[in-house]
XYZ file of C-alpha atoms in Angstrom:
405
model
C 47.269 31.422 90.299
C 46.277 32.750 86.785
C 48.734 30.603 84.925
C 47.476 27.320 87.156
C 44.384 27.697 86.118
C 45.061 28.081 82.963
C 46.739 24.911 83.115
C 44.087 22.931 84.611
C 41.736 24.317 81.931
C 44.078 23.488 79.541
C 44.346 20.142 80.697
C 40.697 19.232 81.040
C 40.101 20.411 77.503
C 42.950 17.669 76.206
C 41.371 14.983 78.119
C 37.687 15.367 77.168
C 37.982 16.961 73.476
C 39.985 13.939 72.066
C 41.152 10.314 72.144
C 44.712 10.279 73.036
C 47.382 8.074 72.204
C 46.035 6.774 68.432
C 49.089 4.589 67.389
C 49.981 3.604 70.675
C 46.426 2.126 71.177
C 46.740 0.372 68.398
C 50.011 -1.215 68.237
C 48.663 -1.966 72.137
C 46.064 -4.333 70.363
C 48.504 -5.562 67.513
C 50.893 -6.735 69.595
C 48.962 -8.273 72.703
C 45.315 -9.354 70.287
C 48.641 -11.446 67.798
C 49.857 -12.536 70.891
C 47.404 -14.276 71.874
C 46.581 -15.376 68.451
C 50.195 -17.161 67.624
C 49.690 -18.831 71.293
C 46.514 -20.117 70.427
C 47.610 -21.469 67.327
C 51.047 -22.784 68.358
C 48.903 -24.469 70.842
C 45.942 -25.407 68.934
C 47.280 -29.614 68.848
C 47.177 -29.196 72.755
C 44.363 -27.413 73.873
C 42.144 -30.226 74.258
C 44.935 -30.978 77.429
C 45.609 -27.078 78.531
C 42.076 -26.528 78.506
C 39.597 -28.880 77.590
C 38.203 -32.087 78.785
C 41.543 -34.043 78.911
C 43.974 -31.952 80.479
C 44.254 -33.231 84.265
C 42.544 -30.321 85.703
C 39.837 -31.583 85.479
C 36.181 -29.559 84.441
C 35.094 -30.994 88.306
C 37.889 -29.221 89.736
C 37.894 -25.888 87.641
C 34.743 -25.344 89.023
C 35.673 -26.016 92.712
C 38.223 -23.070 92.341
C 36.118 -20.388 90.509
C 33.005 -21.535 92.925
C 35.552 -19.894 95.799
C 36.596 -16.841 93.142
C 33.879 -15.814 91.016
C 35.810 -15.711 87.616
C 34.500 -15.537 84.539
C 34.830 -18.358 82.025
C 32.416 -19.504 79.385
C 33.640 -23.391 80.021
C 32.069 -24.085 82.868
C 28.775 -23.599 81.606
C 29.346 -26.957 80.064
C 31.638 -29.881 80.218
C 31.119 -31.135 76.767
C 33.872 -31.396 73.432
C 31.080 -29.619 71.173
C 31.099 -26.690 73.749
C 35.012 -26.491 74.244
C 35.597 -26.587 70.517
C 33.775 -23.319 70.041
C 34.817 -21.360 72.401
C 38.174 -21.888 71.553
C 37.575 -21.255 67.638
C 35.532 -18.092 68.957
C 38.678 -16.844 71.127
C 40.712 -17.351 67.835
C 38.704 -15.773 65.666
C 38.357 -12.862 67.882
C 42.017 -12.585 67.997
C 42.250 -12.420 64.446
C 39.390 -10.006 64.233
C 41.010 -7.980 66.625
C 44.220 -7.986 65.027
C 42.973 -5.954 61.910
C 40.519 -3.808 63.701
C 37.516 -5.371 62.479
C 33.822 -4.213 64.325
C 36.730 -3.086 67.045
C 34.180 -2.611 69.628
C 32.963 -5.791 69.584
C 35.466 -7.497 68.749
C 37.558 -6.444 71.595
C 34.544 -8.026 73.814
C 34.626 -10.775 72.644
C 38.480 -11.366 72.728
C 38.204 -10.799 76.617
C 35.911 -13.198 76.691
C 37.444 -15.529 74.812
C 40.717 -14.469 76.998
C 38.715 -15.026 80.401
C 37.825 -18.187 79.605
C 40.330 -20.227 78.595
C 42.882 -18.808 81.132
C 40.640 -19.234 84.079
C 39.253 -22.525 82.598
C 43.297 -23.900 83.848
C 44.572 -21.290 85.686
C 48.180 -23.563 86.392
C 49.293 -22.994 82.505
C 50.979 -20.099 81.833
C 54.344 -18.641 82.169
C 53.938 -14.810 83.143
C 52.789 -12.850 79.480
C 49.413 -14.497 80.608
C 48.722 -12.185 83.630
C 50.345 -9.655 81.087
C 47.283 -10.263 78.394
C 44.355 -11.246 80.807
C 44.697 -7.395 82.099
C 45.139 -5.631 78.861
C 42.400 -7.881 77.326
C 40.184 -6.165 80.001
C 41.252 -2.930 79.351
C 40.801 -2.626 75.541
C 37.531 -2.699 75.928
C 37.186 0.329 77.511
C 39.494 2.416 74.892
C 39.361 3.397 71.309
C 41.660 0.646 70.193
C 41.041 1.423 66.485
C 41.300 4.988 65.495
C 43.773 4.001 62.859
C 46.319 0.282 61.445
C 42.572 -1.036 61.725
C 39.822 -1.967 59.212
C 37.690 0.074 60.870
C 39.326 3.274 60.095
C 39.637 2.701 56.742
C 35.663 2.586 56.080
C 35.657 5.313 58.141
C 37.958 7.201 56.046
C 36.326 5.497 52.704
C 32.443 6.124 53.781
C 33.737 9.785 54.604
C 35.295 10.327 51.540
C 32.400 9.488 49.569
C 29.818 11.511 51.793
C 27.963 9.344 53.967
C 27.447 9.435 57.519
C 28.503 6.829 59.739
C 25.811 6.178 60.859
C 24.543 4.632 57.858
C 26.687 1.427 58.772
C 24.579 -1.569 58.977
C 26.759 -4.169 59.905
C 27.578 -2.920 62.882
C 23.689 -2.358 64.352
C 23.348 -6.057 63.745
C 26.437 -7.012 65.540
C 25.532 -5.616 68.202
C 21.673 -6.267 68.020
C 22.868 -10.111 68.112
C 25.509 -9.667 70.923
C 22.312 -8.277 72.623
C 20.191 -11.071 72.053
C 22.881 -14.010 73.309
C 23.664 -11.702 76.177
C 19.721 -11.916 77.013
C 19.344 -15.285 76.207
C 22.475 -15.574 78.929
C 20.950 -13.738 81.445
C 17.775 -15.741 81.276
C 19.414 -18.572 81.878
C 21.728 -17.588 85.172
C 25.093 -19.277 83.704
C 26.806 -15.585 84.514
C 27.172 -13.990 87.863
C 25.080 -10.793 88.603
C 28.531 -8.793 88.718
C 29.694 -9.707 85.370
C 25.934 -9.118 83.323
C 25.913 -6.066 84.638
C 29.020 -4.920 82.727
C 28.107 -6.558 80.142
C 24.648 -4.611 79.491
C 26.749 -1.204 80.892
C 28.847 -1.809 77.405
C 25.729 -2.725 75.792
C 23.770 -0.148 76.918
C 26.159 2.342 76.135
C 27.278 1.654 72.588
C 23.583 1.836 72.071
C 22.736 4.726 73.396
C 25.708 6.562 71.695
C 24.582 5.361 68.416
C 21.492 6.523 68.666
C 22.282 9.759 70.073
C 25.011 10.161 66.875
C 22.429 8.919 64.724
C 18.887 11.186 66.333
C 21.760 14.746 66.666
C 25.164 14.370 65.668
C 24.969 18.465 66.832
C 23.462 18.207 69.715
C 24.766 18.708 73.219
C 23.507 14.996 74.128
C 25.757 13.268 71.782
C 28.235 15.886 72.387
C 28.333 15.215 76.363
C 28.477 10.972 75.202
C 31.220 11.856 73.101
C 33.330 13.949 75.873
C 33.031 10.653 78.507
C 34.057 8.010 75.720
C 36.982 10.287 75.861
C 37.470 9.968 79.095
C 36.945 6.374 79.601
C 39.461 5.938 76.656
C 41.993 8.664 78.065
C 41.589 7.037 81.785
C 42.419 3.027 80.760
C 45.112 4.325 78.944
C 46.342 5.615 81.713
C 45.318 2.480 83.448
C 47.577 0.732 81.116
C 50.989 2.831 81.469
C 50.419 2.592 85.624
C 50.155 -1.301 85.580
C 53.307 -1.549 83.175
C 55.225 0.514 85.607
C 54.317 -1.461 87.985
C 55.119 -4.886 86.172
C 58.685 -3.207 86.144
C 58.941 -1.732 89.766
C 57.939 -4.705 91.804
C 59.796 -6.937 89.579
C 62.811 -5.090 90.228
C 62.448 -3.651 93.514
C 62.016 -7.697 94.472
C 65.266 -8.711 92.725
C 67.012 -6.022 94.776
C 66.016 -7.250 98.061
C 67.381 -11.226 96.227
C 70.668 -12.391 97.176
C 71.452 -13.741 94.106
C 70.608 -10.542 91.918
C 73.052 -8.676 94.155
C 76.332 -10.982 93.915
C 75.486 -10.322 90.746
C 74.905 -14.294 89.693
C 71.224 -14.651 89.124
C 71.417 -14.387 84.836
C 73.485 -16.771 85.138
C 71.417 -20.112 86.840
C 68.643 -19.154 84.544
C 70.351 -20.950 81.456
C 71.756 -23.727 82.916
C 68.084 -24.997 83.395
C 67.160 -27.376 80.918
C 63.544 -26.859 80.352
C 64.943 -23.290 79.903
C 67.354 -23.807 77.606
C 66.091 -24.581 73.590
C 69.813 -23.393 72.583
C 71.978 -25.505 75.274
C 75.545 -24.186 73.331
C 74.539 -20.560 73.692
C 73.185 -20.512 76.986
C 76.442 -22.329 77.848
C 79.027 -19.943 76.862
C 77.088 -16.962 77.601
C 76.777 -18.608 81.244
C 80.863 -18.748 81.186
C 81.481 -15.056 80.342
C 81.801 -13.864 84.304
C 81.826 -10.217 82.695
C 78.791 -10.647 80.436
C 75.988 -12.179 83.200
C 77.286 -9.414 85.680
C 76.516 -6.430 83.734
C 73.223 -8.429 82.828
C 72.175 -9.486 85.909
C 72.970 -5.432 87.489
C 71.394 -3.976 84.183
C 68.557 -6.151 84.805
C 67.635 -4.356 87.750
C 69.066 -1.018 86.609
C 66.490 -0.384 84.235
C 63.320 -1.631 86.265
C 63.614 0.380 88.604
C 65.032 2.885 87.039
C 62.090 2.899 84.137
C 58.866 4.145 86.249
C 61.289 7.833 86.965
C 62.733 7.908 83.555
C 58.993 8.786 81.958
C 60.225 11.717 83.430
C 62.617 12.646 81.139
C 62.116 11.679 77.130
C 65.376 10.556 75.434
C 65.596 8.390 79.391
C 62.344 6.991 79.118
C 63.283 6.041 75.419
C 66.703 4.448 75.877
C 65.281 2.537 79.226
C 62.659 1.216 76.947
C 64.495 -0.043 73.747
C 66.471 -1.785 76.463
C 63.852 -3.568 78.266
C 62.886 -4.212 74.583
C 65.793 -5.880 73.600
C 65.643 -7.572 76.810
C 62.797 -9.219 76.295
C 63.837 -10.328 72.784
C 67.183 -12.163 74.449
C 64.717 -13.848 77.362
C 62.725 -15.283 74.373
C 65.340 -16.298 72.537
C 67.781 -17.890 74.990
C 64.819 -18.844 77.149
C 62.108 -20.173 75.567
C 59.643 -17.806 76.686
C 58.624 -15.928 73.459
C 54.476 -15.305 74.025
C 55.874 -14.180 77.452
C 57.964 -11.605 75.701
C 55.734 -10.254 72.823
C 53.340 -9.282 75.894
C 55.763 -7.521 78.226
C 56.483 -6.107 74.511
C 52.896 -5.259 73.693
C 52.579 -3.408 77.204
C 55.501 -1.408 76.080
C 54.335 -0.302 73.160
C 52.253 2.277 75.187
C 55.186 4.553 75.780
C 56.584 4.030 72.086
C 56.810 8.195 70.510
C 54.822 8.975 67.924
C 56.765 9.658 65.688
C 58.594 5.864 65.530
C 55.435 4.174 65.489
C 54.378 6.658 62.092
C 57.848 5.464 60.548
C 56.988 2.062 61.973
C 53.532 2.470 59.764
C 54.753 4.013 57.293
C 57.440 0.899 56.297
C 54.495 -1.968 57.051
C 52.085 -0.060 54.248
C 55.257 0.100 51.779
C 55.939 -3.522 52.670
C 52.660 -4.229 52.241
C 52.290 -2.150 48.988
C 55.282 -3.652 47.333
C 53.555 -7.447 48.218
C 50.597 -5.912 46.779
C 52.104 -5.386 43.366
C 54.142 -8.467 43.175
C 51.349 -10.494 43.465
C 49.250 -8.409 41.145
C 52.230 -8.930 38.275
C 52.457 -12.243 38.958
C 48.557 -12.659 38.664
C 48.606 -10.943 35.598
C 51.441 -12.734 33.741
C 49.677 -16.110 34.780
C 46.156 -15.322 33.402
C 48.135 -14.333 29.838
C 48.652 -10.531 30.831
C 51.688 -8.450 28.960
C 54.289 -7.398 32.499
C 54.575 -3.635 32.741
C 50.956 -3.084 31.324
C 50.031 -2.804 35.146
C 47.947 0.006 35.882
C 50.522 2.205 37.804
C 49.794 3.780 41.494
C 48.633 6.564 41.960
C 50.431 8.283 45.483
C 48.590 7.203 48.250
C 45.916 10.146 49.287
C 45.516 11.007 53.115
C 41.887 10.564 54.159
C 40.267 11.407 57.279
C 39.808 8.770 60.325
C 36.607 8.752 62.486
C 37.390 6.769 65.607
C 35.559 3.364 65.691
């Protein structure tokens, strides 16, 4: 009995004392924001046709649909072309800034607004990955996804090394004040539903209260309590992301089991024969002609999807199945021409990646970035008449403390 109570106490202390999975949430943030940004940039020439005034799904039809489901979208506030371009630009900018982790809390909200505004404007555009991005964009708002691998983390580390208090930051409060003014205008105009207004005002008030308590008494009980609440919200949202990913795979796997083509091992053959899903017809035809390969791919897909939620009970099994599913998504991206669906699913899978692997991958990316920077400095030094080899040598990297964003 005492052992059980001690275990419960340790669990409660764990989820209330810190925000768990900082590298996993950062990987999800980078994956989701990068996927949506790439989609927006690729579809930029077709944006008016997909989500704008020139699309077959007209503004009046979208308005009638949204009147029934109360979906949130800025694009229903006006049918003007200039307003559409502004919303699309907001979505692109928020995606890029969330990707690099600049003012992550604000950008996560603006990113969610951009995703919901475009996707709810035309729900008939997408390949399944849009649903994943839709959900993750909402969940990321509730996480501290900028603790690592972000400009916020670098700024906090530099401020801590210089002895500056995090509350001395001025840009953050100014940014939130601007958002508060915009939200107040939206509230007065009454163009948004009351449910979404309550949600946005709760986010804004909670952030303002947390900032004010930390500035007034960072060691006080009120601020410590607000930090505990922030940890609980983050950890709860992280758990929801994990459960959501498991549900996606479990439901997909069990529905496949009920299909006759999946039961006889031929299901993978048919999408390889579809012209609209064959960017490489020669490769697709070659693979479709390998009966044993089709059989293994069909049964392997079902097995990994059904078994994955249960594999979480064993770390090694989870890592093996995770690698197999990511490889499967890469194959879908190449063979079926669904890159954004695959990237969205890989971003969701990243929540289960081991911290050791993420640290290794982060270190490799940092070394590659430093090599590119040194090479660029060397080239610019030669272009300016400098002497090669006289650049200032880079000292050893110093690890700085990181504060949660």
